[in-house]
mmCIF file of C-alpha atoms and ligand atoms in Angstrom:
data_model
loop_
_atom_site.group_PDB
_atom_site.id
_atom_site.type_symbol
_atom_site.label_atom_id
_atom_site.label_comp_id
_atom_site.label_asym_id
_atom_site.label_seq_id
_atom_site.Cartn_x
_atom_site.Cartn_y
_atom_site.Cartn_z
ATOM 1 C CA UNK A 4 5.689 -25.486 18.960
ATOM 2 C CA UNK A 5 9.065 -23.935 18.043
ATOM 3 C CA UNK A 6 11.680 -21.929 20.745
ATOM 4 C CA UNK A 7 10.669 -17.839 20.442
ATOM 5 C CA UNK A 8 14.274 -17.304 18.619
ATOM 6 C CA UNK A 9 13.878 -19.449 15.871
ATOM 7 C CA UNK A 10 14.005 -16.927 13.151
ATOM 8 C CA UNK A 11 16.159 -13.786 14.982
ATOM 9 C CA UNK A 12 18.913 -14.120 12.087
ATOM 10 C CA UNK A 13 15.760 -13.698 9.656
ATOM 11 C CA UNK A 14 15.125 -10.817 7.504
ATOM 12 C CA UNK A 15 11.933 -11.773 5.489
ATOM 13 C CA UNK A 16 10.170 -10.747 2.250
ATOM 14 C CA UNK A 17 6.886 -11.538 1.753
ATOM 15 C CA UNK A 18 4.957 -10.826 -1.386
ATOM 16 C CA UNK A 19 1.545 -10.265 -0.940
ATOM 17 C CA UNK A 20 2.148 -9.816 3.021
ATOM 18 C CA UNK A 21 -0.731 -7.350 3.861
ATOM 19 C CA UNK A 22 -3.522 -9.716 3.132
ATOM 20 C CA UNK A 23 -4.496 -13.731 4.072
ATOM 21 C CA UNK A 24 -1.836 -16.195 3.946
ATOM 22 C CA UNK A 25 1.166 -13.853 3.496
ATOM 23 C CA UNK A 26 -0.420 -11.754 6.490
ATOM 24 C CA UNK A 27 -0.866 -14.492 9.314
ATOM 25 C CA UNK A 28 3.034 -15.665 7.649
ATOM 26 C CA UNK A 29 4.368 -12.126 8.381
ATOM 27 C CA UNK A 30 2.948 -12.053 12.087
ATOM 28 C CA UNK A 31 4.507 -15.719 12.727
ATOM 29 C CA UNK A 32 7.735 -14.823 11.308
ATOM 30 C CA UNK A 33 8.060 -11.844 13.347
ATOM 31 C CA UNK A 34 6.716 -13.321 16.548
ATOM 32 C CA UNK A 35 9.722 -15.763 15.974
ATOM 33 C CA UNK A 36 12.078 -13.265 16.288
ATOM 34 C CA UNK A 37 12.124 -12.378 12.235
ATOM 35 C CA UNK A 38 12.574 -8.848 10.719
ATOM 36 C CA UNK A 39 9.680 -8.687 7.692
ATOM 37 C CA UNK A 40 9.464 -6.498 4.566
ATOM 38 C CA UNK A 41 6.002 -7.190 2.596
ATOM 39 C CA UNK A 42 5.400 -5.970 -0.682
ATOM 40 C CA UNK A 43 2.399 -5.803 -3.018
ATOM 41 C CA UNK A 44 0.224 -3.028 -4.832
ATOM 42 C CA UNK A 45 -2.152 -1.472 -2.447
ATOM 43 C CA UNK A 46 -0.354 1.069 -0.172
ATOM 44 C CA UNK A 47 -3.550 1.407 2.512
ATOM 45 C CA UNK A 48 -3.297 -2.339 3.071
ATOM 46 C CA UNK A 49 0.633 -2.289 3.173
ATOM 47 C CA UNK A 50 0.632 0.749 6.037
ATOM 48 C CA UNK A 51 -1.708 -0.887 8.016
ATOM 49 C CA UNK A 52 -0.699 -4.214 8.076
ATOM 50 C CA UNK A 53 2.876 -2.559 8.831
ATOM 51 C CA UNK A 54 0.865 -0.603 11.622
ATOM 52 C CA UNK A 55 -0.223 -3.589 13.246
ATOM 53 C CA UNK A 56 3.381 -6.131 12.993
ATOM 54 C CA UNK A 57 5.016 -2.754 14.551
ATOM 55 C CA UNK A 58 2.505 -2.299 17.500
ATOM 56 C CA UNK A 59 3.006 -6.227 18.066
ATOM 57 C CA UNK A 60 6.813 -5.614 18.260
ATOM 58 C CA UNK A 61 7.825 -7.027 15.044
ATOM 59 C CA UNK A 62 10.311 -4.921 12.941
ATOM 60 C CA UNK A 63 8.874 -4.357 9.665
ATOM 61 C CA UNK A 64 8.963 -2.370 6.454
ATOM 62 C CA UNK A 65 6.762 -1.895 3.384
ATOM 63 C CA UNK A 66 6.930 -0.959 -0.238
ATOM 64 C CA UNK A 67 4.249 -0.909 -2.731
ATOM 65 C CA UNK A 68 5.540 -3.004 -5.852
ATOM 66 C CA UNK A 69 3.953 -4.813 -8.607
ATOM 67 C CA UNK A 70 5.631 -8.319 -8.915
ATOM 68 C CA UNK A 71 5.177 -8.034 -13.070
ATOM 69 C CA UNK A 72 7.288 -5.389 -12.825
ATOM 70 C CA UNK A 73 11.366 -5.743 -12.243
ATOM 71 C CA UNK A 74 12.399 -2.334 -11.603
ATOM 72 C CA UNK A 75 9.389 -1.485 -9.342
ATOM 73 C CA UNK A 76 10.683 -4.818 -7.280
ATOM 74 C CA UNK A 77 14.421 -3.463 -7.134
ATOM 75 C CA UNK A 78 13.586 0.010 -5.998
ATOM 76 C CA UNK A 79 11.435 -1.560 -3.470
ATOM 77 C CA UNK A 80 13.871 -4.469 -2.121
ATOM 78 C CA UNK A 81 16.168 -1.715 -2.088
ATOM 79 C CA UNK A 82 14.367 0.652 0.017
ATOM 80 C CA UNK A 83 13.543 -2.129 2.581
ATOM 81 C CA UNK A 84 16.842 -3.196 2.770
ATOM 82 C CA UNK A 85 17.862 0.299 3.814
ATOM 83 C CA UNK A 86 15.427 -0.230 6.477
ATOM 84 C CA UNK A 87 15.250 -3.237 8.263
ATOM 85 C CA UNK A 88 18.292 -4.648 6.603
ATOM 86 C CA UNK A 89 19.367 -7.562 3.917
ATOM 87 C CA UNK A 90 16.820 -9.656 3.240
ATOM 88 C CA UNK A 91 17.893 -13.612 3.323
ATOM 89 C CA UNK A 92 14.534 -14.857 3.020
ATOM 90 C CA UNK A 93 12.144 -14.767 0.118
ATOM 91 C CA UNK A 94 8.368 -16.021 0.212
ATOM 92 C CA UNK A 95 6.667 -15.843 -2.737
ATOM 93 C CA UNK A 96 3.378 -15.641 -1.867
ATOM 94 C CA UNK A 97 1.657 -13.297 -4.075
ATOM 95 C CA UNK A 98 -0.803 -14.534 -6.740
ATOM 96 C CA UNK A 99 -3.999 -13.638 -8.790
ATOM 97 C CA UNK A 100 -6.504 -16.327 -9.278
ATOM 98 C CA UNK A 101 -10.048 -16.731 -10.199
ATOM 99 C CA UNK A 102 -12.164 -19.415 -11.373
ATOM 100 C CA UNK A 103 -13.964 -19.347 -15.238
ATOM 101 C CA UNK A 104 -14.114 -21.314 -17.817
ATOM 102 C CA UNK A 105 -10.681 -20.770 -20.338
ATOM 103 C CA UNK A 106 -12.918 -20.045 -23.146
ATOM 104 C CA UNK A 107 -14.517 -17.014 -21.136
ATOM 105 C CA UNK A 108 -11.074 -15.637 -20.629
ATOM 106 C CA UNK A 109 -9.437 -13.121 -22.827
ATOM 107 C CA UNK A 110 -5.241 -13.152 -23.571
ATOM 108 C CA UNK A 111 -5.436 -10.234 -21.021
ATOM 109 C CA UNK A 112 -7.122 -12.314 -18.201
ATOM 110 C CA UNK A 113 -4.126 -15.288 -19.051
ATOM 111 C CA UNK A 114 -1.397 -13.104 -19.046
ATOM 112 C CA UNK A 115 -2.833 -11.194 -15.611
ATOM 113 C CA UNK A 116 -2.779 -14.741 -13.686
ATOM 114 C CA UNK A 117 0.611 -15.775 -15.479
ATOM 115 C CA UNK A 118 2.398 -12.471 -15.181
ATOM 116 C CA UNK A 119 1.315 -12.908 -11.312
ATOM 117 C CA UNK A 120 2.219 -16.192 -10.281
ATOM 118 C CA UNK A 121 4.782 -17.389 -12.773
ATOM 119 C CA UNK A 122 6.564 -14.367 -13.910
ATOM 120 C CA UNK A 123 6.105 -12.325 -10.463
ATOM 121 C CA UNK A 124 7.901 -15.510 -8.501
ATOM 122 C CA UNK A 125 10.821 -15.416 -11.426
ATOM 123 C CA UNK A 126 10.986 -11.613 -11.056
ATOM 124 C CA UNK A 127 11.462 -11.455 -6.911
ATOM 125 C CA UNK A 128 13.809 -14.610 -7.313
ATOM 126 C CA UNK A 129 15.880 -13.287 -9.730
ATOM 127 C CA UNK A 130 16.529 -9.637 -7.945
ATOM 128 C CA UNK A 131 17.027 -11.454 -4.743
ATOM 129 C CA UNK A 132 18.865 -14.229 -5.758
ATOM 130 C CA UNK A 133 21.613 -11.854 -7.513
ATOM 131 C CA UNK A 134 21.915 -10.049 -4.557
ATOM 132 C CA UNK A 135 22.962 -13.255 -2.364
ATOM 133 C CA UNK A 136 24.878 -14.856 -4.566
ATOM 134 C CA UNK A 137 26.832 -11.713 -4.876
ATOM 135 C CA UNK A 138 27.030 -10.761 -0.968
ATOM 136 C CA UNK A 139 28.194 -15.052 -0.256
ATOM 137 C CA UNK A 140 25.706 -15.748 2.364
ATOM 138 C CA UNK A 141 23.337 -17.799 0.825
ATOM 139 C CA UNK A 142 19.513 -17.615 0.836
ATOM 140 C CA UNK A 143 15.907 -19.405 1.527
ATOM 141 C CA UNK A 144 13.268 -18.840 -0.921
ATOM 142 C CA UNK A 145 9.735 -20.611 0.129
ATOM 143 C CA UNK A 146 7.077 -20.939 -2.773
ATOM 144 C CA UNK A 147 3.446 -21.010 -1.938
ATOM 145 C CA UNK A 148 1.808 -23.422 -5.054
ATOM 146 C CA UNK A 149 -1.282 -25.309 -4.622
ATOM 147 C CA UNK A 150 -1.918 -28.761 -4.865
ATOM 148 C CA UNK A 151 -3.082 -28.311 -8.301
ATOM 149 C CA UNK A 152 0.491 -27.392 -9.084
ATOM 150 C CA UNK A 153 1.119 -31.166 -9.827
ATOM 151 C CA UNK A 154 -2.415 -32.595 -11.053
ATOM 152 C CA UNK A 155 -3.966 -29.463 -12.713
ATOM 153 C CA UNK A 156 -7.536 -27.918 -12.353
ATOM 154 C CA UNK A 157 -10.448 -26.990 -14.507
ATOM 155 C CA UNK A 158 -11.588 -23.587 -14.048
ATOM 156 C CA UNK A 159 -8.676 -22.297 -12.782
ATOM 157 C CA UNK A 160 -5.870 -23.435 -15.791
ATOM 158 C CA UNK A 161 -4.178 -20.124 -16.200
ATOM 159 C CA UNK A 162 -3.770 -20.583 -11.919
ATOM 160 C CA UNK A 163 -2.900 -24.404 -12.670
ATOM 161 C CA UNK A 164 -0.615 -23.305 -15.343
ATOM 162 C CA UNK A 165 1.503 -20.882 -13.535
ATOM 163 C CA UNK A 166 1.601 -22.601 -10.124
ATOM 164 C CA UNK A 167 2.839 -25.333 -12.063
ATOM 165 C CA UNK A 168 6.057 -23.462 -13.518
ATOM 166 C CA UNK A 169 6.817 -22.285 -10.429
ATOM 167 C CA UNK A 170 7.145 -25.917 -8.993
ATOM 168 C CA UNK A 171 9.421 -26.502 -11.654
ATOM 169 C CA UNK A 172 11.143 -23.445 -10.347
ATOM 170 C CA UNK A 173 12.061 -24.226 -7.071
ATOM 171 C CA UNK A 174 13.282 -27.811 -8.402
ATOM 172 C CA UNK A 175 15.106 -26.701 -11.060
ATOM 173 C CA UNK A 176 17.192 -23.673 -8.896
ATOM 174 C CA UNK A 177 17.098 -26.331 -5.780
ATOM 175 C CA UNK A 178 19.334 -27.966 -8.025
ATOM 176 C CA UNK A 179 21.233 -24.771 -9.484
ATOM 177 C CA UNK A 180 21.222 -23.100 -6.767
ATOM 178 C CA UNK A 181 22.412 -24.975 -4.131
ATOM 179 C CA UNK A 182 26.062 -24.298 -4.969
ATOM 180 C CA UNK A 183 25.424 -20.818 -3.786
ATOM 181 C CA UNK A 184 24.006 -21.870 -0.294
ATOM 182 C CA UNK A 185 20.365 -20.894 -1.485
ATOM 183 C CA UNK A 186 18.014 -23.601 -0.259
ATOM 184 C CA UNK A 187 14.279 -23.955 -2.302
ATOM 185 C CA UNK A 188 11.206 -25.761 -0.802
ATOM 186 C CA UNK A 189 7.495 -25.199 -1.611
ATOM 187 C CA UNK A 190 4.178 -25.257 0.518
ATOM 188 C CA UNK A 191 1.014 -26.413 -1.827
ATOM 189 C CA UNK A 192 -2.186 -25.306 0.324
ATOM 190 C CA UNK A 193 -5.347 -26.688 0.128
ATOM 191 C CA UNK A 194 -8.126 -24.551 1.230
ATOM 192 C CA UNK A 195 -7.505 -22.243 3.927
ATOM 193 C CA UNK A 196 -10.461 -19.244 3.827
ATOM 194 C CA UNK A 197 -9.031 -15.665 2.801
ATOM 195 C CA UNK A 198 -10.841 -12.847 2.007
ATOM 196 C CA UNK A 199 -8.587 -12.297 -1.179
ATOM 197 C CA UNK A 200 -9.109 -16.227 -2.449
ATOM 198 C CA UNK A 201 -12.957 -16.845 -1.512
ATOM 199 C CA UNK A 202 -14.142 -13.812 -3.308
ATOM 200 C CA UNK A 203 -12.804 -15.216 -6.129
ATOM 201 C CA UNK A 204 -12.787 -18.676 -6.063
ATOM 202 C CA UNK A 205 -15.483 -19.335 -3.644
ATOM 203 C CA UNK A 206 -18.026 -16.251 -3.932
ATOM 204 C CA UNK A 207 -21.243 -18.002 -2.983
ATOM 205 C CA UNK A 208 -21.997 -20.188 0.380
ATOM 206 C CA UNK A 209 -22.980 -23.424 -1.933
ATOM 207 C CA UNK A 210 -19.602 -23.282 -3.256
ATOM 208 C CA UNK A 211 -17.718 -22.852 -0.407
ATOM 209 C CA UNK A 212 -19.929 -25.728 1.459
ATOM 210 C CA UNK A 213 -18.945 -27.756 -1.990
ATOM 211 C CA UNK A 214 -15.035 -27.108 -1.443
ATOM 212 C CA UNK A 215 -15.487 -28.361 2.054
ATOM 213 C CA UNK A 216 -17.099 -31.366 1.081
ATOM 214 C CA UNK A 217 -14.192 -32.599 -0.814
ATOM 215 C CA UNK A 218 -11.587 -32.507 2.433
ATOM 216 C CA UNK A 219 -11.683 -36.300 4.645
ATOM 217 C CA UNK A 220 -11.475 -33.792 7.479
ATOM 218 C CA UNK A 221 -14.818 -31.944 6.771
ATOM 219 C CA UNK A 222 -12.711 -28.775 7.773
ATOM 220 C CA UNK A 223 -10.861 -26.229 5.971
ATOM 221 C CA UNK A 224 -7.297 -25.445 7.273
ATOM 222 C CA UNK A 225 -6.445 -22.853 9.587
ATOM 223 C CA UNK A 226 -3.961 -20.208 9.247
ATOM 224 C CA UNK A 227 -2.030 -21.150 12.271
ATOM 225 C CA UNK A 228 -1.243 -24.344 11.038
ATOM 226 C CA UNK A 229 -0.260 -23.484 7.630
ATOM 227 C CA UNK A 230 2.145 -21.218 9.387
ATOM 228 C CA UNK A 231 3.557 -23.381 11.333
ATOM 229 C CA UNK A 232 4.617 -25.641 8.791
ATOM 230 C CA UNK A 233 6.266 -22.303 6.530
ATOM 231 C CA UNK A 234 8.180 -21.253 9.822
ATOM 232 C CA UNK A 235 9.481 -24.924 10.070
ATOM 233 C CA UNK A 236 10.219 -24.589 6.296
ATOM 234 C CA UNK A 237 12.315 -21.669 6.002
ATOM 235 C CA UNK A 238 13.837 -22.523 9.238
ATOM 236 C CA UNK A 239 17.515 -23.578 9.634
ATOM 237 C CA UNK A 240 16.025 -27.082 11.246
ATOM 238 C CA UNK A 241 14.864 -27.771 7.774
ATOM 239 C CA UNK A 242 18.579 -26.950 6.211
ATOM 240 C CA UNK A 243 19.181 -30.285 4.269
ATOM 241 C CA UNK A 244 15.318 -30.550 2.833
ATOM 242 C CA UNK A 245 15.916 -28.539 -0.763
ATOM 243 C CA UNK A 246 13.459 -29.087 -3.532
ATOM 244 C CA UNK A 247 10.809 -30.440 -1.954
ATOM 245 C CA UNK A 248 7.232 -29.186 -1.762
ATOM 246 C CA UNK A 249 4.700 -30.086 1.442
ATOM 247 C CA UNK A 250 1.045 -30.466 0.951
ATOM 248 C CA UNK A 251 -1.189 -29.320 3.803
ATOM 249 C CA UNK A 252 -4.699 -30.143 2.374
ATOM 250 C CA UNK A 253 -6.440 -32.478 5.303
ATOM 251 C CA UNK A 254 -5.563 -35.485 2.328
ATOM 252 C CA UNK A 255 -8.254 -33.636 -0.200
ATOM 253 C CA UNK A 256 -5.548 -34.013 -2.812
ATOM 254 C CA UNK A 257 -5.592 -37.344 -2.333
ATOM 255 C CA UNK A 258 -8.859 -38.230 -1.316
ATOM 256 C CA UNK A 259 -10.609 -37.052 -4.691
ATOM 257 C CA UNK A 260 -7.839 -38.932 -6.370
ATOM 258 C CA UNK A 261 -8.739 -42.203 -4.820
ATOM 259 C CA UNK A 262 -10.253 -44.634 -7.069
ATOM 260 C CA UNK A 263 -12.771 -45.761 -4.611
ATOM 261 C CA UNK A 264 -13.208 -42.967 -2.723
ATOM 262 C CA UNK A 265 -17.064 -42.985 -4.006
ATOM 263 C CA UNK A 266 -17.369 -46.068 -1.447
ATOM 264 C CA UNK A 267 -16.998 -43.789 1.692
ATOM 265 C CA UNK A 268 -21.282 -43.385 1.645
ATOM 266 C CA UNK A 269 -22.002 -47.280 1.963
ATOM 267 C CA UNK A 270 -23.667 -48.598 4.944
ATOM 268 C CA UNK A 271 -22.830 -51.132 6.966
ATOM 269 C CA UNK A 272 -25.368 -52.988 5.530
ATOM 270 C CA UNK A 273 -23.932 -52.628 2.501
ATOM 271 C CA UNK A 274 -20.389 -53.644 3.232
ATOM 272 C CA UNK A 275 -21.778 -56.685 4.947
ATOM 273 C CA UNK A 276 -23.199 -57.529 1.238
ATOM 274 C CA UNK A 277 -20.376 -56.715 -0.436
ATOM 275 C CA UNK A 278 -18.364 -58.899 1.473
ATOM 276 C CA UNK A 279 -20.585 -61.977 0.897
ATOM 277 C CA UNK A 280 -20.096 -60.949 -3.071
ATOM 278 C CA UNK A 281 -16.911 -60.609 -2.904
ATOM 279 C CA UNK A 282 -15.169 -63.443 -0.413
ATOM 280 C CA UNK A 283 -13.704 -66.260 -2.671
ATOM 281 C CA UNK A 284 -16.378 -69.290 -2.945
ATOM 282 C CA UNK A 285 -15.431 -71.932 -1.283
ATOM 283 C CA UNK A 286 -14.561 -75.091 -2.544
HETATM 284 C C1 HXC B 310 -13.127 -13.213 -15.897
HETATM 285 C C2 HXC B 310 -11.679 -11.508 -15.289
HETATM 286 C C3 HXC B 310 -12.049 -11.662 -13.930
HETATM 287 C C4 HXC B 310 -13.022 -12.666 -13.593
HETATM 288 C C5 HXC B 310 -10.585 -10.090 -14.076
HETATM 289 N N1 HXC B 310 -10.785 -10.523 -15.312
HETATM 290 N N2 HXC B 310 -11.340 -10.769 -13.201
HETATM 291 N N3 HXC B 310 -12.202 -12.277 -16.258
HETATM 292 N N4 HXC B 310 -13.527 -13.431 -14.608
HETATM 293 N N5 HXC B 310 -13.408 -12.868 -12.348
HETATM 294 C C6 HXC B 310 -10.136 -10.035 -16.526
HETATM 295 C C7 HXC B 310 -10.384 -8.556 -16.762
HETATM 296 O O1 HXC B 310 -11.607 -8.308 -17.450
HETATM 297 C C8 HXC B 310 -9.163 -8.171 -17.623
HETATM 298 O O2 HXC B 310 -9.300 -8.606 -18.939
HETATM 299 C C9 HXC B 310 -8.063 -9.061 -17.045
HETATM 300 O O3 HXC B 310 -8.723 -10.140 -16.369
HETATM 301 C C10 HXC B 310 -7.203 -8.322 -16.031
HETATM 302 O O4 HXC B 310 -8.055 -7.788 -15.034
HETATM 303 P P1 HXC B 310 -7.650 -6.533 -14.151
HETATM 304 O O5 HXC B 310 -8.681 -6.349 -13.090
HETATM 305 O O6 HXC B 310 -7.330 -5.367 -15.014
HETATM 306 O O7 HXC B 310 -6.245 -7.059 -13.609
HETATM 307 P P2 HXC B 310 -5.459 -6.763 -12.333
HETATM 308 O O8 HXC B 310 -5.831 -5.407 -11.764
HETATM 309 O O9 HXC B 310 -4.082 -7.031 -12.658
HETATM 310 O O10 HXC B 310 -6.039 -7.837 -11.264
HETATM 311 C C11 HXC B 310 -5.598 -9.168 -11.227
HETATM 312 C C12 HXC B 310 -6.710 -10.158 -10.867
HETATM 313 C C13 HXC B 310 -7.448 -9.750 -9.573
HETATM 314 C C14 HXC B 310 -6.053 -11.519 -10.749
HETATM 315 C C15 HXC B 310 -7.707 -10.185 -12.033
HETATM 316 O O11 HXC B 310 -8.417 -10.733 -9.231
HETATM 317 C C16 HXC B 310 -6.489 -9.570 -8.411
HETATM 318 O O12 HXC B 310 -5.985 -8.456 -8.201
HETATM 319 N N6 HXC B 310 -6.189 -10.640 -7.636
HETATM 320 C C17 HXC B 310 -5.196 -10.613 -6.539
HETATM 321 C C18 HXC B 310 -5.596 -11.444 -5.357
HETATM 322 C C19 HXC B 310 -6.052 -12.853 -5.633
HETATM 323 O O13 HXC B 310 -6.405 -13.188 -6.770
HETATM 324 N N7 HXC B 310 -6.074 -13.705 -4.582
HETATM 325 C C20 HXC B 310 -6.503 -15.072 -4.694
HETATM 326 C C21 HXC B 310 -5.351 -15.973 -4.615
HETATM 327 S S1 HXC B 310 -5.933 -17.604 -4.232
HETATM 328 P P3 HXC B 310 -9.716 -7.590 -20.131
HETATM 329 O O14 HXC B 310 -9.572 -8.394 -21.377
HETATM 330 O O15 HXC B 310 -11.146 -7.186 -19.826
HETATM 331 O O16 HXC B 310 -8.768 -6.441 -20.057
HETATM 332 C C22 HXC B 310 -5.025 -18.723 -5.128
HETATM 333 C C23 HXC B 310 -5.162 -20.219 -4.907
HETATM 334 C C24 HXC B 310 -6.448 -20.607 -4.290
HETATM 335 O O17 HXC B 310 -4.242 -18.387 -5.900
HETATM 336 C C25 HXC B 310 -6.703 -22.095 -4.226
HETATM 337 C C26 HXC B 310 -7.903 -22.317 -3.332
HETATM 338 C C27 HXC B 310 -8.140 -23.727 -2.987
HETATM 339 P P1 NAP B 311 -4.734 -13.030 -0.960
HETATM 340 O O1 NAP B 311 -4.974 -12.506 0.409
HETATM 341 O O2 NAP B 311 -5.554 -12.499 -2.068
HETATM 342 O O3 NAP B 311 -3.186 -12.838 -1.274
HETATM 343 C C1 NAP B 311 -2.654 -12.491 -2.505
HETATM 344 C C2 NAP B 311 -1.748 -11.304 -2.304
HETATM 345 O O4 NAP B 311 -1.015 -11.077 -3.509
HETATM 346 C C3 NAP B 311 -2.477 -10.019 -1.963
HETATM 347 O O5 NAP B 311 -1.911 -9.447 -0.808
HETATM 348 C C4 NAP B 311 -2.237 -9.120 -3.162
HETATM 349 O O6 NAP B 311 -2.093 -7.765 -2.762
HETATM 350 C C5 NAP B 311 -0.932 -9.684 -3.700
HETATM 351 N N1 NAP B 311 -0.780 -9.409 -5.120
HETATM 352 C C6 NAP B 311 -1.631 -9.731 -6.116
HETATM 353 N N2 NAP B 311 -1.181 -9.291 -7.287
HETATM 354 C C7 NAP B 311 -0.011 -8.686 -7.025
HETATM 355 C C8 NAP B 311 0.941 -8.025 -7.835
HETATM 356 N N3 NAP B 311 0.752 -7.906 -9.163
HETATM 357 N N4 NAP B 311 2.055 -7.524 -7.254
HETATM 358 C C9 NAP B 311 2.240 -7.626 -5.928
HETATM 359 N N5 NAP B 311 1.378 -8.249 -5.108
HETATM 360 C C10 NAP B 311 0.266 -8.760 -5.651
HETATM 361 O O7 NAP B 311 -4.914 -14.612 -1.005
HETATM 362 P P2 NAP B 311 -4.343 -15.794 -0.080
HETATM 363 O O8 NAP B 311 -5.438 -16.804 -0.012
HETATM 364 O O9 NAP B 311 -3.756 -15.282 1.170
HETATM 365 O O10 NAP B 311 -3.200 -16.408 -1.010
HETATM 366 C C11 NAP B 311 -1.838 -16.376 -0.628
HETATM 367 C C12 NAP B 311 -1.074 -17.434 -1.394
HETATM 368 O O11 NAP B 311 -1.550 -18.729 -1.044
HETATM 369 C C13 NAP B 311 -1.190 -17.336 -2.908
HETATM 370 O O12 NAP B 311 0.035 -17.691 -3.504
HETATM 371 C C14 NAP B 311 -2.229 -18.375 -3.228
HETATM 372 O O13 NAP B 311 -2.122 -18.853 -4.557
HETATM 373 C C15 NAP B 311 -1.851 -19.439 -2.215
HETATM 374 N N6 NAP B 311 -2.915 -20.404 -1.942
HETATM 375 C C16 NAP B 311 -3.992 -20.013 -1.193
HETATM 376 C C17 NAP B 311 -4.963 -20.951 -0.905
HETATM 377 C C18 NAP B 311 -6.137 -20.623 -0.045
HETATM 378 O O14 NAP B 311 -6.988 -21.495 0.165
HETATM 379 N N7 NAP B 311 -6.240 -19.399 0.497
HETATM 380 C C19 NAP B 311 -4.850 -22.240 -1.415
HETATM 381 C C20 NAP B 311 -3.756 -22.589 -2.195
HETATM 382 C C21 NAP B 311 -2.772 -21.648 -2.442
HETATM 383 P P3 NAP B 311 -2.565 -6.527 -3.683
HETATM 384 O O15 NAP B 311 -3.831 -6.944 -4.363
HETATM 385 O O16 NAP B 311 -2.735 -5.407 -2.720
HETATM 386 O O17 NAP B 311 -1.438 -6.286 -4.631
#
């Protein structure tokens, strides 16, 4: 799909790139000709992930880093940087999530999901963004949302909540930002399977079957195509789309949305009544 040098003058931090999503986004990168750094809390999973973008031929770093916590985020960027280089590419991609009911959840839980998502995705912006608006050569950072971002979800409103912020994020600094040559855009997800997401949002097989059944396709996505569409993204083929955040949910968003969406289980039969009911008498 894209020419093997799209991303050479790409140096790429991914948050939450040893596991799922920020994983498969780390090997794509780097098969594209991209230097990545990925940073979260679990060292083992960091190393090997590392381990295995090296033996493919990708140049890569790690640092272990909490996104909740600035200074843990500097030393890291800094180390990295040492590395494999300045970064000028930031995904955001690291998140806690889980479903429950709100009233199950204690201030801890709340603040664990918002400290995460909304205050993790400030944090990372913030140290990179000073650093490229100081060095002059401008910037890409890519959010990963959720489609929920926009509508909201029960079970998941501390998620809902902070994916939501972070929407406003990238608008609001597409706008600020753009005098500095930093571009925002946003990818909201539907369901793509991860070990790190099903275990939490989708622990038992009804469930999962039950998320499926909501998607026209009957599918969930796969990690190839999800990306594809963040390579395209961050890309400098992309350069004039700022602010903007791309659903890739097989139309579930929109599906469950749809009025008369219930209708999709009439027969034939049925429709052939229906239109009989329906057609304007004649005169
Ligand atoms: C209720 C829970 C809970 C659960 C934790 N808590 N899990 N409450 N149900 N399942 C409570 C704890 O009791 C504690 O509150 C507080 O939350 C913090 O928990 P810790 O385990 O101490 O926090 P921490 O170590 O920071 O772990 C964060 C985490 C965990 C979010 C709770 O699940 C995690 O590390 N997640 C990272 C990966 C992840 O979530 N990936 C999925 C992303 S998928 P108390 O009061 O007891 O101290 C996604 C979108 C998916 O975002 C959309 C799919 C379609
Ligand atoms: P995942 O594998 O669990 O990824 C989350 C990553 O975030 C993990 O690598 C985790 O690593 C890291 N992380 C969590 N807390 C952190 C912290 N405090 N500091 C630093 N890193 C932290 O799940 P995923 O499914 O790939 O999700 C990736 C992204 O896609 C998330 O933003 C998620 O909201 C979004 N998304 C996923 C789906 C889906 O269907 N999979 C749908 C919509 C949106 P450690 O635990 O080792 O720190």
């Amino acid at each position: 799909m894209f020419s093997t040098g799209l991303l050479n003058n790409r140096t790429i931090l991914i948050t939450g790139g040893a596991t799922g999503l920020g994983r498969s986004m780390a090997f794509k990168f780097g098969s594209l000709g991209a230097s990545v750094g990925i940073m979260s809390r679990s060292e083992k999973r960091l190393s090997a992930t590392v381990d295995d973008l090296m033996k493919a031929g990708i140049n890569a770093a790690f640092h272990v880093a909490d996104v909740r916590k600035p200074e843990e985020i500097h030393t890291a960027v800094d180390a990295m940087e040492n590395e494999i280089g300045h970064f000028n590419t930031l995904i955001n991609n690291a998140a806690g999530n889980f479903i429950s009911p709100l009233e199950y959840l204690s201030p801890n839980a709340v603040d664990s999901i918002l400290g995460i998502v909304l205050h993790g995705t400030f944090y990372c912006t913030l140290d990179l963004g000073k650093r490229w608006i100081e060095r002059k050569n401008g910037g890409t950072v890519l959010n990963i949302v959720t489609t929920y971002a926009t509508t909201g979800s029960a079970y998941v409103a501390p998620s809902a909540a902070a994916k939501g912020g972070v929407l406003a994020l990238t608008k609001s600094l597409a706008a600020e930002w753009a005098k500095y040559g930093i571009r925002h855009v946003a990818i909201a997800p539907g369901a793509f399977p991860t070990e790190g997401a099903w275990s939490r949002l989708a622990p038992t097989k009804d469930l999962s079957d039950r998320m499926l059944e909501r998607i026209p396709f009957k599918r969930f996505g796969t990690h190839e195509e999800l990306t594809d569409l963040a390579a395209f993204l961050i890309s400098d083929g992309a350069s004039f789309i700022n602010g903007e955040a791309v659903s890739i949910d097989g139309g579930e968003a929109i599906a469950n949305a749809s009025q008369f969406g219930f209708l999709s289980d009439l027969s034939e039969q049925d429709w052939k009544a229906i239109r009989e009911l329906t057609r304007r008498p004649k005169a």
